[in-house]
Coordinates of C-alpha atoms and ligand atoms in Angstrom, one line a residue:
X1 CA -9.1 -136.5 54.3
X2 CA -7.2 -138.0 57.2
X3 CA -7.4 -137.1 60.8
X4 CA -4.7 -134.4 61.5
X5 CA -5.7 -131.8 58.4
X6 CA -7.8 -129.0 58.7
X7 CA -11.5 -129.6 58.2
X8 CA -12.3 -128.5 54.8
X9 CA -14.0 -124.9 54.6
X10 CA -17.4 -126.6 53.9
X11 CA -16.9 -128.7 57.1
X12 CA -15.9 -125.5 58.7
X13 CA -18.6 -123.1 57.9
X14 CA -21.0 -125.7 58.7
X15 CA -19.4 -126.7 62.0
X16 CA -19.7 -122.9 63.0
X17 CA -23.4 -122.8 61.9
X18 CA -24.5 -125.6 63.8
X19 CA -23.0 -124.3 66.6
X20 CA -25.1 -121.1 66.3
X21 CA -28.5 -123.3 65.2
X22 CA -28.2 -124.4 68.8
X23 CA -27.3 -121.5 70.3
X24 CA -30.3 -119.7 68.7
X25 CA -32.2 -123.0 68.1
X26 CA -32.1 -122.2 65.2
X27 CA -33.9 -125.3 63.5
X28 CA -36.7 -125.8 61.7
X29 CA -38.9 -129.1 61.3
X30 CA -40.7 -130.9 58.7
X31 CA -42.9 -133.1 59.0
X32 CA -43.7 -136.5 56.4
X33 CA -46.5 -138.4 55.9
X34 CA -47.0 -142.3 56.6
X35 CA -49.7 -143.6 54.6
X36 CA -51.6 -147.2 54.5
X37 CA -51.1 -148.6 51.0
X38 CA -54.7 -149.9 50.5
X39 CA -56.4 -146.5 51.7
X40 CA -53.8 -143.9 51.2
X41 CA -55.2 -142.8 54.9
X42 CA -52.7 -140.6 57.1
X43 CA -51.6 -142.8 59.6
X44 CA -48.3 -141.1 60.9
X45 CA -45.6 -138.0 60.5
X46 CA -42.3 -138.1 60.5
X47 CA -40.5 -135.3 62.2
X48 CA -37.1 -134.4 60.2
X49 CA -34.8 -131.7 61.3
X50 CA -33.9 -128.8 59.2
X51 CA -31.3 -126.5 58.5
X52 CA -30.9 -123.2 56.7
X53 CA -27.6 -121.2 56.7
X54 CA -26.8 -118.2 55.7
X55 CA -23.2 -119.4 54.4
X56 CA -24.5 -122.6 52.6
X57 CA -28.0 -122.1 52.3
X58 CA -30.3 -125.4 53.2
X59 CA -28.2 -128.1 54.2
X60 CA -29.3 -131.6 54.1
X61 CA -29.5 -133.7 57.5
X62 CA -27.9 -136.1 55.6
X63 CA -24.7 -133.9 55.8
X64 CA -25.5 -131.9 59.1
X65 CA -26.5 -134.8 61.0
X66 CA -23.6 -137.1 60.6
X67 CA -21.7 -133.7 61.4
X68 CA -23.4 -133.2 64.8
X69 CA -22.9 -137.4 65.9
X70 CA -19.4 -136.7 65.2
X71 CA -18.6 -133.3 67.0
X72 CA -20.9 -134.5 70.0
X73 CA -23.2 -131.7 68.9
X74 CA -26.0 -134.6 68.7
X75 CA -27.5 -134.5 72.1
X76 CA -27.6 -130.6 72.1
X77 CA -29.6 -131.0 68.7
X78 CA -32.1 -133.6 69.5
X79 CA -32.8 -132.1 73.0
X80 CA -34.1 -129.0 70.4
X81 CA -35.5 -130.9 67.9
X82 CA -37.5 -132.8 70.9
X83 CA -38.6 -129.2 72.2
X84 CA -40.1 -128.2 68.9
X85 CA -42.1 -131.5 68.8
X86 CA -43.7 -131.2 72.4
X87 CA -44.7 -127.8 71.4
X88 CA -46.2 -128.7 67.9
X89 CA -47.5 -132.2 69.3
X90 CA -51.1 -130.9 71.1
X91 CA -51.6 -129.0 67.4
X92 CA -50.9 -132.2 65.3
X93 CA -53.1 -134.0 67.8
X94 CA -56.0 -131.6 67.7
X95 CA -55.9 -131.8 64.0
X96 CA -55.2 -135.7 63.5
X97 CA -56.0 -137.2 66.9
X98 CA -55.3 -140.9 65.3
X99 CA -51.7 -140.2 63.9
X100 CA -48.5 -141.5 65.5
X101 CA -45.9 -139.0 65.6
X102 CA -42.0 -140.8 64.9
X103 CA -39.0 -138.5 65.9
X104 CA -35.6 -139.6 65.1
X105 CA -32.8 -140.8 67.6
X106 CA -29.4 -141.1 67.3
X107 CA -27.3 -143.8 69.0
X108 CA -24.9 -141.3 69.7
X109 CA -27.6 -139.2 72.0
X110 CA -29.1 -142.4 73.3
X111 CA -25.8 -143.9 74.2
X112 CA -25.1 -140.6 76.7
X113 CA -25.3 -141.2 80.2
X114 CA -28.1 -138.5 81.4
X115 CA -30.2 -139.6 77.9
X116 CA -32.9 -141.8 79.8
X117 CA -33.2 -139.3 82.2
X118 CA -33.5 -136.4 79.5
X119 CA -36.2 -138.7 77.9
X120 CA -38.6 -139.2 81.5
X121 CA -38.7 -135.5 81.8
X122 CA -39.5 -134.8 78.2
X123 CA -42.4 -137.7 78.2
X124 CA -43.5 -136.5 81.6
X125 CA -43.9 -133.0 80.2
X126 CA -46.7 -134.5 78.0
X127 CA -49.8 -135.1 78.2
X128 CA -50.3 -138.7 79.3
X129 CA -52.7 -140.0 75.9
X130 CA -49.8 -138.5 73.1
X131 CA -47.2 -140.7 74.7
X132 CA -48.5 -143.7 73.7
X133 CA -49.1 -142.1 70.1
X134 CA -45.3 -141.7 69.7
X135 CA -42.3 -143.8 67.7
X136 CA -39.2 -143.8 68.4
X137 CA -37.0 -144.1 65.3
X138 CA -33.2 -145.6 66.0
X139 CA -31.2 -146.9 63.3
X140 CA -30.7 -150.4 62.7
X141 CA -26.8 -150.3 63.1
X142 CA -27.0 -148.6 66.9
X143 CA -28.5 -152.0 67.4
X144 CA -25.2 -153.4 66.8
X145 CA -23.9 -151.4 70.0
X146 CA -26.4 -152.5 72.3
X147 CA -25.9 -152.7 75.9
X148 CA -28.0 -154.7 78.6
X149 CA -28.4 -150.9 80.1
X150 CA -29.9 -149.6 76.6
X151 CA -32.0 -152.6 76.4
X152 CA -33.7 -152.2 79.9
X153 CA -34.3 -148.2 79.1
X154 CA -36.0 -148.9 75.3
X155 CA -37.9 -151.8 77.3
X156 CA -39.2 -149.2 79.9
X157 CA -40.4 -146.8 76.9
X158 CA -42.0 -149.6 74.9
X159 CA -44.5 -150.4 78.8
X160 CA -45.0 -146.4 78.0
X161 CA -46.3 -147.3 74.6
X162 CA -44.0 -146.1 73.0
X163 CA -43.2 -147.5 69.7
X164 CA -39.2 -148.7 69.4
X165 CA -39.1 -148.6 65.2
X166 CA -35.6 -149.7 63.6
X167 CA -35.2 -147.9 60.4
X168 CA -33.1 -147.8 57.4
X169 CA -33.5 -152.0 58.0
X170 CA -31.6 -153.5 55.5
X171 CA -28.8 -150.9 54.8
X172 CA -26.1 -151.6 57.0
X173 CA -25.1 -153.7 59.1
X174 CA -27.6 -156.1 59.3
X175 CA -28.9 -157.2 63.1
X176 CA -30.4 -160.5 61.2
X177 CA -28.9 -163.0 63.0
X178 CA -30.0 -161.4 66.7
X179 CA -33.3 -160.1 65.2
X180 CA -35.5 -162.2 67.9
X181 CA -33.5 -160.9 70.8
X182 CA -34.1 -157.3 70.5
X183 CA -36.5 -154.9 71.8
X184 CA -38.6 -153.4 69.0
X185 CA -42.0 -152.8 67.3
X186 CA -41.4 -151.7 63.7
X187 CA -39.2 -152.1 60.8
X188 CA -38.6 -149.5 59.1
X189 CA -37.3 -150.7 55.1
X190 CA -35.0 -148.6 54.3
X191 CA -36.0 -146.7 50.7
X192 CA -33.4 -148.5 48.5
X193 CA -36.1 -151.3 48.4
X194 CA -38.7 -149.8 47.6
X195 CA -37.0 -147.8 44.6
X196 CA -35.0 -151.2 43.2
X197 CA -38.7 -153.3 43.5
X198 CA -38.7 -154.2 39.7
X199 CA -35.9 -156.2 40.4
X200 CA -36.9 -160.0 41.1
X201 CA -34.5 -160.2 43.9
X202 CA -35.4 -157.1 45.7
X203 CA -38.9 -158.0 44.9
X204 CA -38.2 -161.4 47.2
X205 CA -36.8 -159.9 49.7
X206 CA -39.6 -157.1 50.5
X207 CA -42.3 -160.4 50.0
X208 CA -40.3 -162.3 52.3
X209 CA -40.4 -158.9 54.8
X210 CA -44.0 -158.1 54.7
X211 CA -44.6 -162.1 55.4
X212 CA -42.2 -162.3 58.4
X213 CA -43.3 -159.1 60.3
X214 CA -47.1 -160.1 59.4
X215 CA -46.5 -163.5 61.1
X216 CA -44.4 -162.0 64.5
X217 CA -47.2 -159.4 64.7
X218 CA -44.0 -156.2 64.0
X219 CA -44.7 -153.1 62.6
X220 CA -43.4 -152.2 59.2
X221 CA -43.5 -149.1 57.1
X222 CA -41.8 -149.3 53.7
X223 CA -39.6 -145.9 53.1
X224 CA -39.3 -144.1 50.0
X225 CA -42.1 -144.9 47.4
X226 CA -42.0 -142.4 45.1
X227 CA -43.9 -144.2 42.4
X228 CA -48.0 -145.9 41.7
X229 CA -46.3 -148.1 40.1
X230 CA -44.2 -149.3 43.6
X231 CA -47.3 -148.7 45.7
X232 CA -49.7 -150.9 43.4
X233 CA -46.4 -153.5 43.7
X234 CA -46.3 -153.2 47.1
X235 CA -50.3 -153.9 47.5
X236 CA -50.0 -156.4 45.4
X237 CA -47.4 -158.9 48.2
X238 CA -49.3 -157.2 51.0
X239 CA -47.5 -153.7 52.0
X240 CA -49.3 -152.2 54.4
X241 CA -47.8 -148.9 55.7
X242 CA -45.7 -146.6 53.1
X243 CA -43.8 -143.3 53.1
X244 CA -42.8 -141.5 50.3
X245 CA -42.6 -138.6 47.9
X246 CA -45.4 -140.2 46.1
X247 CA -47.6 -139.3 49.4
X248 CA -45.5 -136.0 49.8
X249 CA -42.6 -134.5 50.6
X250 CA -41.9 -133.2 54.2
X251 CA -43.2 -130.1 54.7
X252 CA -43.7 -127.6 57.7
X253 CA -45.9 -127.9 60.7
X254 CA -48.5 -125.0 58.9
X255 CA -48.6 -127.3 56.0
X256 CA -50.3 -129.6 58.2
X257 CA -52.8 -127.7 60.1
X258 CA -54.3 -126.5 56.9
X259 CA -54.9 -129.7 55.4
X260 CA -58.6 -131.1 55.6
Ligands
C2E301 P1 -34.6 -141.0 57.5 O1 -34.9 -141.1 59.0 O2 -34.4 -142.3 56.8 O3 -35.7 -140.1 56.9 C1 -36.2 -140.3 55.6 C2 -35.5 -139.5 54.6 O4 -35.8 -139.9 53.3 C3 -35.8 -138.0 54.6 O5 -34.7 -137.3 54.2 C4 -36.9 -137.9 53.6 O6 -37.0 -136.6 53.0 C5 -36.4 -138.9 52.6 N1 -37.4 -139.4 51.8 C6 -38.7 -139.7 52.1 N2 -39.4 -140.2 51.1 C7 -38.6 -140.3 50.1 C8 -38.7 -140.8 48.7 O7 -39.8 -141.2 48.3 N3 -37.6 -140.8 48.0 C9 -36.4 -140.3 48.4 N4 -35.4 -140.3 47.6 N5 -36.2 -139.8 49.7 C10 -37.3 -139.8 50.5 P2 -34.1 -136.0 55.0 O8 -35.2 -135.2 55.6 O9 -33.1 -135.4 54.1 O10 -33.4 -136.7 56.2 C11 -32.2 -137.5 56.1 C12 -31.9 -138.2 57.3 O11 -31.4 -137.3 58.3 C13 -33.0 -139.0 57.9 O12 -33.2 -140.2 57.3 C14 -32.5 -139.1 59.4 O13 -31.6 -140.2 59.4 C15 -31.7 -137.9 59.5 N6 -32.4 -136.9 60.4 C16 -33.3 -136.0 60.1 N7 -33.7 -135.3 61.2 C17 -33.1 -135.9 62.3 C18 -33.2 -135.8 63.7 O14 -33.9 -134.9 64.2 N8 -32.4 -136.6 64.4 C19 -31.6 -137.6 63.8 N9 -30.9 -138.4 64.6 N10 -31.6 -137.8 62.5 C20 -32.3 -137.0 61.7
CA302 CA1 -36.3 -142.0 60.2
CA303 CA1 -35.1 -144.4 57.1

């Protein structure tokens, strides 16, 4: 579809109900389970926006988010999404006092002038000892567009103790070659490597991963292991952190609280 037709009716009706999810706040989270390899221990949640429609029903974030960046609906969502996860936060941490809690970022929010400002008032909001239990999850292509201003403002959240994570690493664009120079904690793999592991190639290149953040003291959680069979690969060359169906899908805030 180019530029000057009319949005398709799907586009449309979805457009309109975003527009009402954050007039209503109308969202709903989930939350997913990090898990170390060796243990299967809980050792973070992944918050992950949701959407139900009347219209269209549940709509994936992977259409609905992309959506939002584009209509500069982004900021508006997060600054919900954000809301929900201060108010659930103090449960989560009752229940699981040694999780880390990741929320997702988009460089489109991030890249808006009031956003560091947005992000002090949200952090001071919170109580002092869940800051420093948080992760910060930015994709690795918004490190492409990175400005000395963005740089100083991740670089005061990370003296906060706030973990900078660069996820879907390894689908896009790749930041290899400027890697040293920029201000993060964890890798995030993004889950095609994980699910393509029987291949010799792929197999490499997740060894060669696990050995490079090992020796640079980085963070890394492999995304999307769905199998024992990629877990017990993944012990095998040293994985440490996973998240995946095979630990559980994303499921509500309630979900969690009754657990254990
Ligand atoms: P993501 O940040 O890479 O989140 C992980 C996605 O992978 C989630 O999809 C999760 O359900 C899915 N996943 C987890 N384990 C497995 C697995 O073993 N196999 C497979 N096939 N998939 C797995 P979900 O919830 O549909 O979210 C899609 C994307 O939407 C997220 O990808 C994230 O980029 C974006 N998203 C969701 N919530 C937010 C938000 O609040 N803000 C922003 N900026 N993006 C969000
Ligand atoms: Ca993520
Ligand atoms: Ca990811």
């Amino acid at each position: 579809m180019t530029q000057q037709e009319e949005p398709s009716s799907r586009v449309h009706t979805l457009q309109q109900a975003l527009m009402v999810a954050i007039q209503t706040h109308g969202f709903r989270l989930h939350y997913q389970a990090q898990n170390q390899l060796q243990t299967s221990q809980l050792v973070g949640l992944e918050a992950l926006c949701r959407l139900h429609t009347n219209a269209l029903g549940d709509v994936s974030p992977e259409e609905f988010i992309p959506l939002a960046e584009n209509s500069g609906l982004i900021p508006q969502l997060e600054q919900i999404v954000l809301a929900q996860v201060a108010r659930d936060l103090p449960l989560l941490y009752a229940h699981y006092p040694n999780v880390r809690i990741s929320v997702n970022l988009s460089a489109r929010h991030i890249a808006a002038p009031d956003f560091f400002t947005f992000i002090e008032a949200w952090l001071t909001g919170l109580p002092a000892n869940i800051v420093k239990q948080l992760d910060f999850e930015i994709t690795e292509t918004c490190f492409q567009y990175i400005s000395p201003q963005f740089v100083q403002g991740l670089q005061a959240l990370r003296q906060r103790g706030i973990r900078i994570v660069m996820d879907d690493f390894g689908s896009g664009q790749s930041s290899l070659s400027r890697l040293h120079t920029l201000p993060f904690d964890v890798i995030k793999l993004d889950k095609q490597f994980a699910q393509q592991l029987d291949h010799p190639m792929v197999h490499a290149i997740v060894k060669a991963a696990i050995e490079f953040t090992r020796q640079f003291n980085i963070g890394l959680v492999i995304e999307g292991v769905e199998t024992l069979q990629q877990s017990q690969t993944l012990q095998a060359i040293g994985g440490d952190i996973a998240q995946g169906f095979l630990f559980g899908k994303p499921a509500p805030l309630s979900h969690w609280l009754q657990q254990q």
